[in-house]
Amino acid sequence: MDTKTTTEKTGESADAAGTAEAAAPVEEKAAVALDKQDTEPATALIDGDDNEAENEAGDGDEDDELFAEAAAPASAGIGGAAAAVVSAALGAVALTGTWTGKVVSERETLLGQIKTSGSGTPAQQISEIYGDAWHSTALVNGVFALIALLVAVLVLVLPGRPAWVRSVAVAGAVLGGLGLLLSVGTYFDLFLSLPTAGS
């Protein structure tokens, strides 16, 4: 009877010890899981703060880049508009004549009078006094027309110009081309030839 009771008690003790040993890892796992749950929110908060700081820094860099990109086309647009207006003005000046051309023409007229004042023939007087003056005026106007044409073409070749800038540049190119054509024709006496002494 005692032996049986002792054996039963020993078996129960062994079962309890086994149950305690089996329960110990479960409790350790539960403790580790609780520790992870406690640390994960803090880590998530820290990571979230870092991500927000990085996002804010990234937004600042993007704003700077957008501002730089917006400022660059604005300055380029102002330069293109100014160049288009200048080309149109130069083209109009090439057609109507310039103060510089007038001065050069008067100088050539004076030089022709000096050269032919003593013994110049009528043909020499016509050539030196009038012909050189006309050719000098045509040359000066042709230079202005060529500059107008080159500036207008440069504005049209560059991309990203507004429609009105391109329109003004086209007008400058047309005026410059007409001025250049008239200047070349006048310089080489294609439209009007010099009068002769007998006419």
mmCIF file with all atom_site columns, C-alpha atoms in Angstrom, residues 120-199:
data_model
loop_
_atom_site.group_PDB
_atom_site.id
_atom_site.type_symbol
_atom_site.label_atom_id
_atom_site.label_alt_id
_atom_site.label_comp_id
_atom_site.label_asym_id
_atom_site.label_entity_id
_atom_site.label_seq_id
_atom_site.pdbx_PDB_ins_code
_atom_site.Cartn_x
_atom_site.Cartn_y
_atom_site.Cartn_z
_atom_site.occupancy
_atom_site.B_iso_or_equiv
_atom_site.pdbx_formal_charge
_atom_site.auth_seq_id
_atom_site.auth_comp_id
_atom_site.auth_asym_id
_atom_site.auth_atom_id
_atom_site.pdbx_PDB_model_num
ATOM 1  C CA . GLY A 1 120 ? 36.556 116.438 -112.574 1.00 0.00 ? 120 GLY A CA 1
ATOM 2  C CA . THR A 1 121 ? 34.489 115.403 -115.555 1.00 0.00 ? 121 THR A CA 1
ATOM 3  C CA . PRO A 1 122 ? 30.689 115.179 -115.265 1.00 0.00 ? 122 PRO A CA 1
ATOM 4  C CA . ALA A 1 123 ? 30.876 111.368 -115.124 1.00 0.00 ? 123 ALA A CA 1
ATOM 5  C CA . GLN A 1 124 ? 33.437 111.517 -112.293 1.00 0.00 ? 124 GLN A CA 1
ATOM 6  C CA . GLN A 1 125 ? 31.336 114.035 -110.404 1.00 0.00 ? 125 GLN A CA 1
ATOM 7  C CA . ILE A 1 126 ? 28.260 111.814 -110.675 1.00 0.00 ? 126 ILE A CA 1
ATOM 8  C CA . SER A 1 127 ? 30.205 108.770 -109.512 1.00 0.00 ? 127 SER A CA 1
ATOM 9  C CA . GLU A 1 128 ? 32.173 110.434 -106.715 1.00 0.00 ? 128 GLU A CA 1
ATOM 10 C CA . ILE A 1 129 ? 29.508 112.763 -105.336 1.00 0.00 ? 129 ILE A CA 1
ATOM 11 C CA . TYR A 1 130 ? 26.301 110.761 -105.772 1.00 0.00 ? 130 TYR A CA 1
ATOM 12 C CA . GLY A 1 131 ? 27.226 107.174 -106.537 1.00 0.00 ? 131 GLY A CA 1
ATOM 13 C CA . ASP A 1 132 ? 29.561 106.679 -103.577 1.00 0.00 ? 132 ASP A CA 1
ATOM 14 C CA . ALA A 1 133 ? 27.074 108.339 -101.231 1.00 0.00 ? 133 ALA A CA 1
ATOM 15 C CA . TRP A 1 134 ? 24.242 106.066 -102.349 1.00 0.00 ? 134 TRP A CA 1
ATOM 16 C CA . HIS A 1 135 ? 26.414 102.982 -102.097 1.00 0.00 ? 135 HIS A CA 1
ATOM 17 C CA . SER A 1 136 ? 27.601 103.940 -98.603  1.00 0.00 ? 136 SER A CA 1
ATOM 18 C CA . THR A 1 137 ? 24.021 104.412 -97.431  1.00 0.00 ? 137 THR A CA 1
ATOM 19 C CA . ALA A 1 138 ? 23.040 101.044 -98.885  1.00 0.00 ? 138 ALA A CA 1
ATOM 20 C CA . LEU A 1 139 ? 26.026 99.404  -97.185  1.00 0.00 ? 139 LEU A CA 1
ATOM 21 C CA . VAL A 1 140 ? 25.149 100.790 -93.748  1.00 0.00 ? 140 VAL A CA 1
ATOM 22 C CA . ASN A 1 141 ? 21.474 99.847  -94.095  1.00 0.00 ? 141 ASN A CA 1
ATOM 23 C CA . GLY A 1 142 ? 22.510 96.381  -95.259  1.00 0.00 ? 142 GLY A CA 1
ATOM 24 C CA . VAL A 1 143 ? 24.590 95.862  -92.130  1.00 0.00 ? 143 VAL A CA 1
ATOM 25 C CA . PHE A 1 144 ? 21.613 96.768  -89.923  1.00 0.00 ? 144 PHE A CA 1
ATOM 26 C CA . ALA A 1 145 ? 19.355 94.481  -91.948  1.00 0.00 ? 145 ALA A CA 1
ATOM 27 C CA . LEU A 1 146 ? 21.806 91.587  -91.627  1.00 0.00 ? 146 LEU A CA 1
ATOM 28 C CA . ILE A 1 147 ? 22.040 92.028  -87.845  1.00 0.00 ? 147 ILE A CA 1
ATOM 29 C CA . ALA A 1 148 ? 18.238 92.109  -87.599  1.00 0.00 ? 148 ALA A CA 1
ATOM 30 C CA . LEU A 1 149 ? 17.963 88.927  -89.636  1.00 0.00 ? 149 LEU A CA 1
ATOM 31 C CA . LEU A 1 150 ? 20.584 87.064  -87.580  1.00 0.00 ? 150 LEU A CA 1
ATOM 32 C CA . VAL A 1 151 ? 19.026 88.051  -84.242  1.00 0.00 ? 151 VAL A CA 1
ATOM 33 C CA . ALA A 1 152 ? 15.556 87.034  -85.430  1.00 0.00 ? 152 ALA A CA 1
ATOM 34 C CA . VAL A 1 153 ? 16.792 83.653  -86.649  1.00 0.00 ? 153 VAL A CA 1
ATOM 35 C CA . LEU A 1 154 ? 18.575 83.079  -83.337  1.00 0.00 ? 154 LEU A CA 1
ATOM 36 C CA . VAL A 1 155 ? 15.356 83.750  -81.407  1.00 0.00 ? 155 VAL A CA 1
ATOM 37 C CA . LEU A 1 156 ? 13.391 81.414  -83.676  1.00 0.00 ? 156 LEU A CA 1
ATOM 38 C CA . VAL A 1 157 ? 15.945 78.598  -83.394  1.00 0.00 ? 157 VAL A CA 1
ATOM 39 C CA . LEU A 1 158 ? 16.005 78.584  -79.571  1.00 0.00 ? 158 LEU A CA 1
ATOM 40 C CA . PRO A 1 159 ? 13.212 76.394  -78.124  1.00 0.00 ? 159 PRO A CA 1
ATOM 41 C CA . GLY A 1 160 ? 10.630 77.272  -75.515  1.00 0.00 ? 160 GLY A CA 1
ATOM 42 C CA . ARG A 1 161 ? 9.724  80.755  -76.696  1.00 0.00 ? 161 ARG A CA 1
ATOM 43 C CA . PRO A 1 162 ? 6.143  82.080  -76.304  1.00 0.00 ? 162 PRO A CA 1
ATOM 44 C CA . ALA A 1 163 ? 4.012  82.553  -79.385  1.00 0.00 ? 163 ALA A CA 1
ATOM 45 C CA . TRP A 1 164 ? 4.107  86.353  -79.300  1.00 0.00 ? 164 TRP A CA 1
ATOM 46 C CA . VAL A 1 165 ? 7.921  86.352  -79.048  1.00 0.00 ? 165 VAL A CA 1
ATOM 47 C CA . ARG A 1 166 ? 8.160  84.086  -82.060  1.00 0.00 ? 166 ARG A CA 1
ATOM 48 C CA . SER A 1 167 ? 5.717  86.323  -83.941  1.00 0.00 ? 167 SER A CA 1
ATOM 49 C CA . VAL A 1 168 ? 7.823  89.424  -83.273  1.00 0.00 ? 168 VAL A CA 1
ATOM 50 C CA . ALA A 1 169 ? 10.938 87.497  -84.285  1.00 0.00 ? 169 ALA A CA 1
ATOM 51 C CA . VAL A 1 170 ? 9.278  86.474  -87.548  1.00 0.00 ? 170 VAL A CA 1
ATOM 52 C CA . ALA A 1 171 ? 8.424  90.122  -88.193  1.00 0.00 ? 171 ALA A CA 1
ATOM 53 C CA . GLY A 1 172 ? 12.043 91.063  -87.502  1.00 0.00 ? 172 GLY A CA 1
ATOM 54 C CA . ALA A 1 173 ? 13.266 88.356  -89.879  1.00 0.00 ? 173 ALA A CA 1
ATOM 55 C CA . VAL A 1 174 ? 10.930 89.554  -92.645  1.00 0.00 ? 174 VAL A CA 1
ATOM 56 C CA . LEU A 1 175 ? 11.922 93.200  -92.217  1.00 0.00 ? 175 LEU A CA 1
ATOM 57 C CA . GLY A 1 176 ? 15.588 92.294  -92.036  1.00 0.00 ? 176 GLY A CA 1
ATOM 58 C CA . GLY A 1 177 ? 15.345 90.155  -95.153  1.00 0.00 ? 177 GLY A CA 1
ATOM 59 C CA . LEU A 1 178 ? 13.595 92.910  -97.111  1.00 0.00 ? 178 LEU A CA 1
ATOM 60 C CA . GLY A 1 179 ? 16.106 95.499  -95.920  1.00 0.00 ? 179 GLY A CA 1
ATOM 61 C CA . LEU A 1 180 ? 19.000 93.259  -96.900  1.00 0.00 ? 180 LEU A CA 1
ATOM 62 C CA . LEU A 1 181 ? 17.507 92.640  -100.330 1.00 0.00 ? 181 LEU A CA 1
ATOM 63 C CA . LEU A 1 182 ? 16.975 96.355  -100.995 1.00 0.00 ? 182 LEU A CA 1
ATOM 64 C CA . SER A 1 183 ? 20.436 97.236  -99.732  1.00 0.00 ? 183 SER A CA 1
ATOM 65 C CA . VAL A 1 184 ? 22.141 94.691  -101.969 1.00 0.00 ? 184 VAL A CA 1
ATOM 66 C CA . GLY A 1 185 ? 20.106 95.834  -104.962 1.00 0.00 ? 185 GLY A CA 1
ATOM 67 C CA . THR A 1 186 ? 20.929 99.481  -104.298 1.00 0.00 ? 186 THR A CA 1
ATOM 68 C CA . TYR A 1 187 ? 24.619 98.843  -103.714 1.00 0.00 ? 187 TYR A CA 1
ATOM 69 C CA . PHE A 1 188 ? 25.030 96.991  -107.011 1.00 0.00 ? 188 PHE A CA 1
ATOM 70 C CA . ASP A 1 189 ? 22.692 99.350  -108.919 1.00 0.00 ? 189 ASP A CA 1
ATOM 71 C CA . LEU A 1 190 ? 20.201 96.595  -109.670 1.00 0.00 ? 190 LEU A CA 1
ATOM 72 C CA . PHE A 1 191 ? 17.079 98.690  -109.119 1.00 0.00 ? 191 PHE A CA 1
ATOM 73 C CA . LEU A 1 192 ? 18.271 102.137 -110.210 1.00 0.00 ? 192 LEU A CA 1
ATOM 74 C CA . SER A 1 193 ? 21.418 102.845 -112.132 1.00 0.00 ? 193 SER A CA 1
ATOM 75 C CA . LEU A 1 194 ? 23.458 106.011 -111.868 1.00 0.00 ? 194 LEU A CA 1
ATOM 76 C CA . PRO A 1 195 ? 22.552 108.686 -114.414 1.00 0.00 ? 195 PRO A CA 1
ATOM 77 C CA . THR A 1 196 ? 24.992 109.359 -117.189 1.00 0.00 ? 196 THR A CA 1
ATOM 78 C CA . ALA A 1 197 ? 26.416 112.737 -118.159 1.00 0.00 ? 197 ALA A CA 1
ATOM 79 C CA . GLY A 1 198 ? 24.453 112.914 -121.403 1.00 0.00 ? 198 GLY A CA 1
ATOM 80 C CA . SER A 1 199 ? 21.047 112.079 -119.892 1.00 0.00 ? 199 SER A CA 1
#
